[in-house]
Short mmCIF file of C-alpha atoms in Angstrom, two decimals:
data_model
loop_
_atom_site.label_atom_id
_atom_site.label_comp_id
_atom_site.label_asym_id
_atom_site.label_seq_id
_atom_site.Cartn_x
_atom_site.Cartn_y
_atom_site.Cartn_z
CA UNK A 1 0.00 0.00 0.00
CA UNK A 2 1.26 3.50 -0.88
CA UNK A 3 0.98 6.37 1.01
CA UNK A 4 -0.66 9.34 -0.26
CA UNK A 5 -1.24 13.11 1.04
CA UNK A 6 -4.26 13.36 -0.35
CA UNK A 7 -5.63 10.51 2.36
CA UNK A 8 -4.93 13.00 5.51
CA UNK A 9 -8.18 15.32 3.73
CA UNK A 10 -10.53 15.59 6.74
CA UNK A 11 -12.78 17.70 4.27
CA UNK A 12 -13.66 15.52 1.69
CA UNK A 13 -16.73 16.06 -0.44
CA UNK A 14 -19.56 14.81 -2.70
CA UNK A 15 -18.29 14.39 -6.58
CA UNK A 16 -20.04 17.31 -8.26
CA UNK A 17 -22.02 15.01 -10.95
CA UNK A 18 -23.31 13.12 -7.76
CA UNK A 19 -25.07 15.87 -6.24
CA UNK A 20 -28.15 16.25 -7.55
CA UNK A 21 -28.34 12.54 -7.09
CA UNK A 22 -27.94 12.68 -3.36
CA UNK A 23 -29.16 16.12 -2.09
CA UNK A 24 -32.16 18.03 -2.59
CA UNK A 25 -32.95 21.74 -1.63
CA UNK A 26 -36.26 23.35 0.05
CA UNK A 27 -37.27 26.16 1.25
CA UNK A 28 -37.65 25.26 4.51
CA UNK A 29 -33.54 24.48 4.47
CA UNK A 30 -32.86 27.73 2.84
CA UNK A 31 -34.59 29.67 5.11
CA UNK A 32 -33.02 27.99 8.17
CA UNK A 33 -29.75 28.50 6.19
CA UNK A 34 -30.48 32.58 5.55
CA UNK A 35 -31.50 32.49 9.89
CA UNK A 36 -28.43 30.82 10.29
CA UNK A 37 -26.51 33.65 8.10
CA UNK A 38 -28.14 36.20 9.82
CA UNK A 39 -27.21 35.00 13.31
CA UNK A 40 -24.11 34.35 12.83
CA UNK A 41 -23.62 37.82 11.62
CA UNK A 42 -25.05 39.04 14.41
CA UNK A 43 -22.70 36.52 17.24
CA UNK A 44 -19.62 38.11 14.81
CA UNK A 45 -20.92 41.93 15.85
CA UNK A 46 -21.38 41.19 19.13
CA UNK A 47 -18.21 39.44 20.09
CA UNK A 48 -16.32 42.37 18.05
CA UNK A 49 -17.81 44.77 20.03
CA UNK A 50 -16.98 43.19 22.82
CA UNK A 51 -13.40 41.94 21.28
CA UNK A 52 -13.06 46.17 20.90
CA UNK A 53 -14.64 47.77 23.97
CA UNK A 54 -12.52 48.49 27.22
CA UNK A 55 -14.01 47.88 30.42
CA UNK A 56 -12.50 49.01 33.80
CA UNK A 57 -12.13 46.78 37.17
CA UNK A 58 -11.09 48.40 40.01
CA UNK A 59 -9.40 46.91 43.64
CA UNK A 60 -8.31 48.43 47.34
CA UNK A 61 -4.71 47.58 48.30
CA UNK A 62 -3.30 48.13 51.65
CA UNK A 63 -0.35 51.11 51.29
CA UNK A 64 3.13 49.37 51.98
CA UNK A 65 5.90 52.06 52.22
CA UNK A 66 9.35 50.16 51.03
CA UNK A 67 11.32 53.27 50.31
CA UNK A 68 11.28 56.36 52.82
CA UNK A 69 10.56 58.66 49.83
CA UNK A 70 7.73 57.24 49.36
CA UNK A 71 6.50 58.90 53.58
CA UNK A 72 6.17 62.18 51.18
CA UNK A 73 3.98 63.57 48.60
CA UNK A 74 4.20 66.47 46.51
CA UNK A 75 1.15 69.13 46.31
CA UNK A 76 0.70 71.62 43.29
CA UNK A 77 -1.06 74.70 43.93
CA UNK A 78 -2.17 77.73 41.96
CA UNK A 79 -4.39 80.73 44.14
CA UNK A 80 -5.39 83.90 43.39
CA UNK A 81 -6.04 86.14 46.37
CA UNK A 82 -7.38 89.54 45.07
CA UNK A 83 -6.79 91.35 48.45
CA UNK A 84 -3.85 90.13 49.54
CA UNK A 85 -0.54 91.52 48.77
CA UNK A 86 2.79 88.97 48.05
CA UNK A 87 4.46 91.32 50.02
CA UNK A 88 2.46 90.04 53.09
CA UNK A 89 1.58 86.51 52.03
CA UNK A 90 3.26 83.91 53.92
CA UNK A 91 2.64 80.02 53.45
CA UNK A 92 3.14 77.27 56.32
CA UNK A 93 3.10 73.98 56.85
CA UNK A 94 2.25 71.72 59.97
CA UNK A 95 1.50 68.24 60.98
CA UNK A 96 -0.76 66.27 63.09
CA UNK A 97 1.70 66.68 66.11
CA UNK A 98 1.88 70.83 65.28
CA UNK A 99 5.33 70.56 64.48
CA UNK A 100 5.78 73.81 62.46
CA UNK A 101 7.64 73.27 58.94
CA UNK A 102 6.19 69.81 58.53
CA UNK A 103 6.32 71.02 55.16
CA UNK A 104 9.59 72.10 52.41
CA UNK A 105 8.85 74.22 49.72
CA UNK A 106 10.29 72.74 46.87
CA UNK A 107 8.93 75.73 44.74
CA UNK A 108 7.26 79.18 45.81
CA UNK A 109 6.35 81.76 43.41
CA UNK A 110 4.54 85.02 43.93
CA UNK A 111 3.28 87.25 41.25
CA UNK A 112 1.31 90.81 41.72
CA UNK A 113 -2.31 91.48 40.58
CA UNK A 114 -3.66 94.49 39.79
CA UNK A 115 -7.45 95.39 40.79
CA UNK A 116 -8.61 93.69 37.69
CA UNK A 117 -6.93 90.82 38.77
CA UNK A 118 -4.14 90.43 36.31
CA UNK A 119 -0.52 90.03 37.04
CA UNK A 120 1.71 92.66 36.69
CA UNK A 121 5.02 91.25 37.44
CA UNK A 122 7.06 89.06 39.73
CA UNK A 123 7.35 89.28 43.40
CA UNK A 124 10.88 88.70 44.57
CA UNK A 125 11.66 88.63 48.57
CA UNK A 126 14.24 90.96 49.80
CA UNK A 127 17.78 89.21 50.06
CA UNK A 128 18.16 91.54 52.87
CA UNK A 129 16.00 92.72 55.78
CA UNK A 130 14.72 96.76 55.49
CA UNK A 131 16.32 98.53 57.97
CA UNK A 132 13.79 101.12 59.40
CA UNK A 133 14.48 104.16 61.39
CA UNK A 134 13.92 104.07 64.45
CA UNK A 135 15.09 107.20 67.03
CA UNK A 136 14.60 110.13 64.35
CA UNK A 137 13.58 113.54 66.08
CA UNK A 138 11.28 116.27 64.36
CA UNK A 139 11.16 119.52 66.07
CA UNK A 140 10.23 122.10 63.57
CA UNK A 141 6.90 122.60 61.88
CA UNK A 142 4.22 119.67 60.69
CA UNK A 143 4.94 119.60 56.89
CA UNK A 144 2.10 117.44 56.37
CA UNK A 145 -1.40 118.09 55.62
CA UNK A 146 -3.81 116.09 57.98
CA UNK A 147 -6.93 114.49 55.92
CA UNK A 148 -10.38 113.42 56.18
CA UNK A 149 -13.17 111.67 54.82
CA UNK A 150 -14.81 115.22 53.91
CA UNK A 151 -11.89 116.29 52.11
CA UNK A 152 -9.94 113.33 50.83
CA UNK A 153 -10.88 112.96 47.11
CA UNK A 154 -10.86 116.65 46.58
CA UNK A 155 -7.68 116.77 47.92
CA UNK A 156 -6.63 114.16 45.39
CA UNK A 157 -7.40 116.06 42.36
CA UNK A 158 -5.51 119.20 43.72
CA UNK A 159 -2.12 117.67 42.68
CA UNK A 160 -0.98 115.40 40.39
CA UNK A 161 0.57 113.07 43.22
CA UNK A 162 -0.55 112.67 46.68
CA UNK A 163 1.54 110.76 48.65
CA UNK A 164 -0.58 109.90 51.84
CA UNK A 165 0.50 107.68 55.20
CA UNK A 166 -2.17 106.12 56.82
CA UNK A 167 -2.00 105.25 60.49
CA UNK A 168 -3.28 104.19 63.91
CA UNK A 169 -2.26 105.67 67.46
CA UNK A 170 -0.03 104.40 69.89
CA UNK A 171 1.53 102.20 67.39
CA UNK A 172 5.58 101.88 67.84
CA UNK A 173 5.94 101.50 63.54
CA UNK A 174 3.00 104.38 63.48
CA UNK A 175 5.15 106.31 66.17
CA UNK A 176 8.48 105.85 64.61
CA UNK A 177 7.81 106.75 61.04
CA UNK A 178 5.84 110.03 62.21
CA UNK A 179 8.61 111.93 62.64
CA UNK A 180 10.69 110.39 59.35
CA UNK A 181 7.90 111.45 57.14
CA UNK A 182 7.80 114.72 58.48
CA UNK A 183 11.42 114.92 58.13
CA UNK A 184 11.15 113.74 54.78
CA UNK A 185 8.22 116.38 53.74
CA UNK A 186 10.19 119.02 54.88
CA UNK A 187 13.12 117.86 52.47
CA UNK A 188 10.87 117.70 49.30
CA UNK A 189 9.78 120.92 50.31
CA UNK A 190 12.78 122.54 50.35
CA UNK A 191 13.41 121.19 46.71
CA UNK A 192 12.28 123.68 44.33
CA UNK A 193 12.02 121.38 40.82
CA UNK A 194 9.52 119.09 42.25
CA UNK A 195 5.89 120.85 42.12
CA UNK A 196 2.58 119.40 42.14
CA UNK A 197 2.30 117.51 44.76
CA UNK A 198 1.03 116.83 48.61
CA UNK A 199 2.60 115.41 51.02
CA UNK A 200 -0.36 114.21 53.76
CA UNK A 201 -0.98 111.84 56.35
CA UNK A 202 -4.91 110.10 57.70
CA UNK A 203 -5.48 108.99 61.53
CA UNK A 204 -7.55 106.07 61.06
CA UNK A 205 -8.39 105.82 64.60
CA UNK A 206 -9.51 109.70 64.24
CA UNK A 207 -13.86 109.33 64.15
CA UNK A 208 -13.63 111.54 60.83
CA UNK A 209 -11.02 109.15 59.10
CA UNK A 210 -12.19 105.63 60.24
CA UNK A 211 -15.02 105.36 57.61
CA UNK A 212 -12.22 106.65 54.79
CA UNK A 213 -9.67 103.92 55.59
CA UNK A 214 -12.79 101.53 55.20
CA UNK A 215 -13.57 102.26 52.03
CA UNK A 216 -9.97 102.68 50.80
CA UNK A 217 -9.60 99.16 52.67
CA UNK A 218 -6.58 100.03 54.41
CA UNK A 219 -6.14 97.21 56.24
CA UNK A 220 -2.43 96.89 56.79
CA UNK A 221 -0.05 100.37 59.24
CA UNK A 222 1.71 102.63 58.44
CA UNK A 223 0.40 101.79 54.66
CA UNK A 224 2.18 104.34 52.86
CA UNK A 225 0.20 104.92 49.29
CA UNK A 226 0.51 107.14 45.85
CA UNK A 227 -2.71 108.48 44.44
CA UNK A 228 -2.35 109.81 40.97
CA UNK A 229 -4.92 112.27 39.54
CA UNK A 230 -5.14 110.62 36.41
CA UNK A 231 -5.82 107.41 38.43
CA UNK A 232 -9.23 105.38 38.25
CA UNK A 233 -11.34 104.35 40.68
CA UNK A 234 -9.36 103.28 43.80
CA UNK A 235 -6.31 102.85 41.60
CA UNK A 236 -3.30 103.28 44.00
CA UNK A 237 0.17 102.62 44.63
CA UNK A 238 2.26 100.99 47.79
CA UNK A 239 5.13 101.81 49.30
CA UNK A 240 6.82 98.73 50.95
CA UNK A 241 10.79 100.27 50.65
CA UNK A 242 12.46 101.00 54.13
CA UNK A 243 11.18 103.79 56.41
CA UNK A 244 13.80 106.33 56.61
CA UNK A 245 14.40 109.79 55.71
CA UNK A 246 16.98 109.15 52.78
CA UNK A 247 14.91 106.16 51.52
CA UNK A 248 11.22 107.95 51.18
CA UNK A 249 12.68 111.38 50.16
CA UNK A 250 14.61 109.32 46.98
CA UNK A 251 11.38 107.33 46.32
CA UNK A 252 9.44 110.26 47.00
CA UNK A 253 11.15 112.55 44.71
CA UNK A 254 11.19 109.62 41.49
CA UNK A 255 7.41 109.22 42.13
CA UNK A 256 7.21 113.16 42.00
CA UNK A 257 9.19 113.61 38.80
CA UNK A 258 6.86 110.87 37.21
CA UNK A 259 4.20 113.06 37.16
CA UNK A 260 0.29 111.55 37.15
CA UNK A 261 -0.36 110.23 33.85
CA UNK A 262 2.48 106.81 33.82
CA UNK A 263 1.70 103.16 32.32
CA UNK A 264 1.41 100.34 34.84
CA UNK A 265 5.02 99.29 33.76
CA UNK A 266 5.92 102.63 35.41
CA UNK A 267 4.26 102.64 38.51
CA UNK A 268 6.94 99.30 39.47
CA UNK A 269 9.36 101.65 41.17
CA UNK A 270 12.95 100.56 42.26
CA UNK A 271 14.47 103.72 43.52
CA UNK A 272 17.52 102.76 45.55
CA UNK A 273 18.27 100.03 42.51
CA UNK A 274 18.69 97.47 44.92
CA UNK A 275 16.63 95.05 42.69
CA UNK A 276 13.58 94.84 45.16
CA UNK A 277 10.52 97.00 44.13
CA UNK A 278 10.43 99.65 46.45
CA UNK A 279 6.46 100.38 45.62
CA UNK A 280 3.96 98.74 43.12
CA UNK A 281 0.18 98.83 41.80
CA UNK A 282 -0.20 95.54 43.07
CA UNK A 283 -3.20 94.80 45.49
CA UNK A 284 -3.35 91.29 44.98
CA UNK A 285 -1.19 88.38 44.52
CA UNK A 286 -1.14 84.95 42.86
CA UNK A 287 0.87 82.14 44.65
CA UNK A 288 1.45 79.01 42.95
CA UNK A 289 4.22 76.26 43.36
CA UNK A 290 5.00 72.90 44.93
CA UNK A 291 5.00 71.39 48.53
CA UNK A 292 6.53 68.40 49.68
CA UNK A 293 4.02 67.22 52.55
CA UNK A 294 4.27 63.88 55.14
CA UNK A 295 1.87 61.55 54.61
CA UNK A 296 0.22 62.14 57.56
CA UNK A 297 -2.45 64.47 58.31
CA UNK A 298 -1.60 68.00 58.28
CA UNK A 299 -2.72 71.60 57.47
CA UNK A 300 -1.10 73.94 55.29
CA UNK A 301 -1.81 77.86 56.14
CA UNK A 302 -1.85 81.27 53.79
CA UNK A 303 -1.86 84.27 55.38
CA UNK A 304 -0.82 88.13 56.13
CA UNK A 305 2.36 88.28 58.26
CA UNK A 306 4.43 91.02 58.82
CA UNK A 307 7.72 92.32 61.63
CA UNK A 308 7.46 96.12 60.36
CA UNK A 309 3.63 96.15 60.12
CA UNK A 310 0.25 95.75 62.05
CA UNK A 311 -2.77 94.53 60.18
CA UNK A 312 -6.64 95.62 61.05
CA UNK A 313 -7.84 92.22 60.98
CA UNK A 314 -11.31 93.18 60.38
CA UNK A 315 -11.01 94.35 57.12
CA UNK A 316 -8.30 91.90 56.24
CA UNK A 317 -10.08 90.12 53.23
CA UNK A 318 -8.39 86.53 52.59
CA UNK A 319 -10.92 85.71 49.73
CA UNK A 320 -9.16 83.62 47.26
CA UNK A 321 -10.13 81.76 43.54
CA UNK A 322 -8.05 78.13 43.79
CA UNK A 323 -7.11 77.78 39.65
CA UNK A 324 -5.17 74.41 40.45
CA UNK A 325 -4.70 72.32 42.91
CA UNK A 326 -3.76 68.44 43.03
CA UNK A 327 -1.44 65.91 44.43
CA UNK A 328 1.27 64.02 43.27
CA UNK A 329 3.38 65.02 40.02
CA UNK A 330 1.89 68.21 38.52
CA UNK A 331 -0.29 67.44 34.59
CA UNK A 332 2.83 68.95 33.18
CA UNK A 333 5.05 66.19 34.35
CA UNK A 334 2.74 63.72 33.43
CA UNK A 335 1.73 64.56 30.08
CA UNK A 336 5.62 63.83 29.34
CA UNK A 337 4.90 60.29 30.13
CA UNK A 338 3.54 58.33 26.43
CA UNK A 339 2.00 56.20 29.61
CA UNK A 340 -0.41 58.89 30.64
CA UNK A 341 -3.00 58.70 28.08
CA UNK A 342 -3.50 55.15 28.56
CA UNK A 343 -4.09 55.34 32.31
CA UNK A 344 -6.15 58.78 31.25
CA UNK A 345 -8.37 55.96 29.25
CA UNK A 346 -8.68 53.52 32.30
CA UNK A 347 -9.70 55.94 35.32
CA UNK A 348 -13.06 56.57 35.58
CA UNK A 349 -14.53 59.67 34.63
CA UNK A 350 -15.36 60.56 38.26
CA UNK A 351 -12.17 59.62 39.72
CA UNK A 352 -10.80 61.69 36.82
CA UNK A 353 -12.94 64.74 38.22
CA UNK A 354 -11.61 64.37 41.74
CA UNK A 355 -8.03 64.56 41.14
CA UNK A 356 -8.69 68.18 40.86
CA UNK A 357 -11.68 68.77 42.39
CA UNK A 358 -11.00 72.26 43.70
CA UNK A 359 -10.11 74.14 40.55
CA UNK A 360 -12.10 77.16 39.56
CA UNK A 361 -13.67 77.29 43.16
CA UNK A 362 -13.96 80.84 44.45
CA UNK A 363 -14.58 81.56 47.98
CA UNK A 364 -15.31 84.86 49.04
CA UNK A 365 -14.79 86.21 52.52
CA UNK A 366 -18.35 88.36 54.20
CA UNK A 367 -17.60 92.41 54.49
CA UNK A 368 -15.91 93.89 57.52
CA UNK A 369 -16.44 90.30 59.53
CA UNK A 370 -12.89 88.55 59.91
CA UNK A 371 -13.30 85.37 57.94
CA UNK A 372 -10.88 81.97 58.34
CA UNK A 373 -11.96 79.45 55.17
CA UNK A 374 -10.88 76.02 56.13
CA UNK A 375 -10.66 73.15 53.26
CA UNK A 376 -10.69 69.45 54.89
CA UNK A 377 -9.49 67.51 51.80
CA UNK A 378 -9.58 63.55 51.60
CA UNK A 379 -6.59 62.11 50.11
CA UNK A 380 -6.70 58.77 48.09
CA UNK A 381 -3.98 57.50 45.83
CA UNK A 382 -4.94 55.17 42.70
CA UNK A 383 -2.61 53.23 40.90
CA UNK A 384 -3.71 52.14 37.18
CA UNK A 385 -2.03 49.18 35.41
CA UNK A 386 -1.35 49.59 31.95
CA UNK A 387 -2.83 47.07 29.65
CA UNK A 388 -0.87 44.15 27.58
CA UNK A 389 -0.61 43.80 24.37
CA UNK A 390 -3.62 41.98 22.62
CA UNK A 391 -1.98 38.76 21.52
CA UNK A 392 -0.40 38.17 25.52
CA UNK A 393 -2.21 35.60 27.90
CA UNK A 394 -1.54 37.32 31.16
CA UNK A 395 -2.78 38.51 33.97
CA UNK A 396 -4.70 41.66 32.95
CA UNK A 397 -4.24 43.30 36.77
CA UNK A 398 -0.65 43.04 36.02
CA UNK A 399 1.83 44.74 34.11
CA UNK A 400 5.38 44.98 32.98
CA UNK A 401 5.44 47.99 32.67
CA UNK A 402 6.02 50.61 36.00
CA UNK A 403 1.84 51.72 36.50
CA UNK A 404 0.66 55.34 36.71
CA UNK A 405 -0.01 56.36 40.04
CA UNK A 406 -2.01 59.55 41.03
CA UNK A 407 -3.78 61.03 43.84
CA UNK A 408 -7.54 62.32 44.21
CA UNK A 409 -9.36 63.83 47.11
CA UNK A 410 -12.51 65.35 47.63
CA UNK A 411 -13.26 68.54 49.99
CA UNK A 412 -15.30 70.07 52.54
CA UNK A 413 -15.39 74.04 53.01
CA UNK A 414 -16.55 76.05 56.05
CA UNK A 415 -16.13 79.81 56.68
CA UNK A 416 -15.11 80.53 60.78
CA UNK A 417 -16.26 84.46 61.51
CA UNK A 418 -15.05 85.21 64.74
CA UNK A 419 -14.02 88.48 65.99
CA UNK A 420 -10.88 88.44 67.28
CA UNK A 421 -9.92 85.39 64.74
CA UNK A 422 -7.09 86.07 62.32
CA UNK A 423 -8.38 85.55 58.79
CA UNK A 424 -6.26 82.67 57.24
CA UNK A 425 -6.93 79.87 54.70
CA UNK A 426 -6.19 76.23 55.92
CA UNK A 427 -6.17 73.59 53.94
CA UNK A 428 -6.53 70.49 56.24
CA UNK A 429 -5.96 67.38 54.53
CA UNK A 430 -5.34 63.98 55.62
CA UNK A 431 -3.74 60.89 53.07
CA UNK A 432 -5.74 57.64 53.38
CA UNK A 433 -3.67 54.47 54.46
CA UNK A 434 -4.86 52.31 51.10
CA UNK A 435 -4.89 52.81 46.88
CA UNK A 436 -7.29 52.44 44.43
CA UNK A 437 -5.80 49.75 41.85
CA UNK A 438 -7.47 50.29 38.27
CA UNK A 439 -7.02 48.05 35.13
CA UNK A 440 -8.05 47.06 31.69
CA UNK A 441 -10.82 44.08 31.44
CA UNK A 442 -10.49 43.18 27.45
CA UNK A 443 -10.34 40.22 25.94
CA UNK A 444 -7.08 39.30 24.11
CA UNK A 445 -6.10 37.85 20.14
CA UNK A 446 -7.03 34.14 21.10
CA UNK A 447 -10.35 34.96 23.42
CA UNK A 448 -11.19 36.62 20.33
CA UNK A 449 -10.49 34.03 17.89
CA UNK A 450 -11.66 31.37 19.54
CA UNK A 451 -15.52 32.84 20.04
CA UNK A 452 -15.09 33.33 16.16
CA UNK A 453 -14.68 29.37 15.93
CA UNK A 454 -17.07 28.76 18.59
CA UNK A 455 -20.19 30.71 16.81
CA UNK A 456 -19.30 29.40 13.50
CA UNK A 457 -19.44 25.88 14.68
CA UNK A 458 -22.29 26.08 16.86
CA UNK A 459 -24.49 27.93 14.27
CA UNK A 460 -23.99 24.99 11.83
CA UNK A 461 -24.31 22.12 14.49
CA UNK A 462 -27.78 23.94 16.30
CA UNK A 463 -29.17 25.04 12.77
CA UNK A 464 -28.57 21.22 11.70
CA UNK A 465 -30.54 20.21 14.73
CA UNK A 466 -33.32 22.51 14.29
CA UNK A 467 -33.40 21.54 10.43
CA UNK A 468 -33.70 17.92 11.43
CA UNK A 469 -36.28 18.81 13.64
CA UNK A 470 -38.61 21.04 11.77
CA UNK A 471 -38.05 17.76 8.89
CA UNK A 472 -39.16 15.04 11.26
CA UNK A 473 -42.06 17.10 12.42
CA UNK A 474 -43.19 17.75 8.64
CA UNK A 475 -42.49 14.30 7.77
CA UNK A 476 -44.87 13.14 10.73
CA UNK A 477 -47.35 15.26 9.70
#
């Protein structure tokens, strides 16, 4: 006997010229057959749907910290306060204990807003400290012209500049720089080029002055300011240069020479060309950066501080927009990573929401009522395992490659109006102990292909059944 290839055919068939010999067709068979078609059809749409569409399963894992690193986490922020100045705007960090500095600023910046709220320019901190005066003696003749509510904005448009100091009584910075700005009037007086101008000075604890440092929200002494007459509204400038005679009567005498009618870029005034602005237009200020935190609970506080100043903490307004704020590394690190859109496919759309659930909040502080807004923000990392490739057989809640981890919270916000209670922001938050694992559920290559098989067999074996079925049952009848 011979072997030949043609005897391993498992798919013989029926010589053509024998067919009509041994087969017959009906109509019930071909419309069983065109059913068949048609459901097939629709088993090969349904399992390629299903072949194509990504579902998400999601776990809880107990945190394990192998690396001391990993006892920190990094917060991005991005605030606009419209009432605060960066000149006064501190940031601090404590943890559950109250140890102070619980925090380290890996990145601080500060940037000035105008009353519209846009940013002017940069705020840089003085590499030195200002050296105020402190035992200067006047003795001859007030140079200064006291004002008052009644006669404050007239005054204004009198002179091109006004350069006015407004403060309290029986205040030691109030007390010393009395007699250094009358010193310093009496200097600019005696200088005959500079015209046009008013040297003048408001009591806010007189009764005719305290309504006028209310509405000019003066909320910060001395507050030493430049009103231009071609200025709108409330449009001012502040001095925050060093309170002696030879400093004010330089500064004094550039802002003079300006004139009233400067751009903004003018009105940033560095007299002594020390590289600090000595005065600005700014009456707000943008702070935005990075923290590294403990993970641990802890509160993280923004607010007016000052060792040459004292602030009227009633009309100190701490009312702030937050524009960003999340945890762990910033959108701009992670849109770096070819990773991220994957991941950015897996989370769900809510969890998605919460890793920056604060931004575009605004929270405004109530009128003349000191007002503390506290945040109490729930930390909870999630972890999302990037998928395999279609054609590999493991474990789809494991990866080779590192996963993309990420942090989202959600808030609570409460306003404390106490008298007495320095306004401040706090932002309370507290890291939970466990992550939220995500991953891809989607069948691979060979799930795929082996459905295919599945449906086409089992059409042809049920639709036989059913064929011999419906025959019998004609037959019989």
């Amino acid at each position: 006997m011979t072997f030949s290839f043609k005897s391993l055919d498992f798919f013989r068939r029926v010589k053509r010229e024998l067919v009509p010999e041994i087969t017959e067709v009906s109509w019930s068979g071909s419309v069983l057959s065109v059913l068949a078609a048609l459901g097939m059809l629709f088993l090969f749409y349904t399992e390629f749907v299903n072949f194509t569409t990504i579902e998400t399963e999601s776990r809880l894992l107990l945190d394990k910290y192998k690396d001391p690193k990993d006892d920190t986490l990094q917060l991005n922020f991005n605030i606009d306060f419209p009432h605060l100045k960066c000149d006064f705007a501190k940031i601090s960090a404590t943890n559950f204990m109250g140890t102070h500095m619980a925090g380290m600023a890996l990145r601080v910046n500060k940037v000035h807003l105008d009353q519209k709220g846009k940013a002017i320019a940069r705020h840089e901190e003085r590499k030195t400290p200002l050296q105020h005066s402190q035992n200067e003696v006047h003795e001859g003749p007030v140079a200064t012209k006291d004002l008052t509510q009644e006669k404050f904005h007239s005054t204004l448009q009198d002179h091109a500049v006004t350069i006015v100091s407004f403060c309290v009584n029986n205040y030691i910075w109030c007390d010393m720089l009395d007699p250094v700005w009358e010193k310093s009037a009496v200097q600019l007086n005696d200088e005959a080029a500079l015209t046009d101008y008013l040297m003048a000075k408001v009591n806010c604890t007189d009764p005719s002055a305290v309504a006028l440092c209310r509405e000019e929200s003066v909320d910060t002494y001395p507050s030493i300011r430049v009103y231009r007459k071609a200025a709108q509204g409330k449009e001012h400038e502040v001095y925050h240069g060093e309170r002696s005679v030879a400093a004010i009567t330089a500064w004094a005498t550039h802002i003079i020479q300006q004139g009233h009618n400067v751009p903004a870029a003018s009105k940033l005034v560095d007299a002594d060309k020390d590289g600090s602005v000595d005065s600005h237009n700014g009456v707000g200020c943008r702070m935005s950066g990075t923290l590294k935190v403990q993970k641990a609970p802890g509160m993280i506080k923004i607010r007016a501080e000052s060792d040459g100043h004292a602030f009227d903490w009633t009309t100190m307004d701490v009312s702030h927009t937050v524009t960003h704020m999340s945890f762990g590394q910033s959108a701009e690190e992670n849109k770096r990573k070819s990773a991220a859109s994957f991941a950015d496919n897996v989370t769900p759309p809510h969890i998605k929401a919460a890793i920056t659930a604060m931004n575009g909040k605004q929270f405004s502080s109530a009128k003349d009522v000191p007002t503390t807004h506290e945040h109490m923000l729930k930390v909870v990392p999630h972890k999302v395992v990037l998928p395999h490739k279609r054609w590999s057989t493991a474990s789809q809640e494991e990866s080779v490659m590192p996963p993309v981890e990420g942090f989202s919270y959600v808030f609570h916000s409460n306003n404390l109006q106490k008298v007495g209670e320095v306004p401040e922001v706090r932002l309370n938050f507290d890291i939970l102990p466990y992550t939220m694992q995500f991953w891809y559920k989607q069948d691979t290559l060979y799930d795929f292909l082996t459905q295919i098989c599945a449906i086409i067999g089992g059409v042809f074996v049920v639709s036989g059944i059913a064929w011999r079925i419906l025959d019998k049952v004609a037959r019989f009848v």
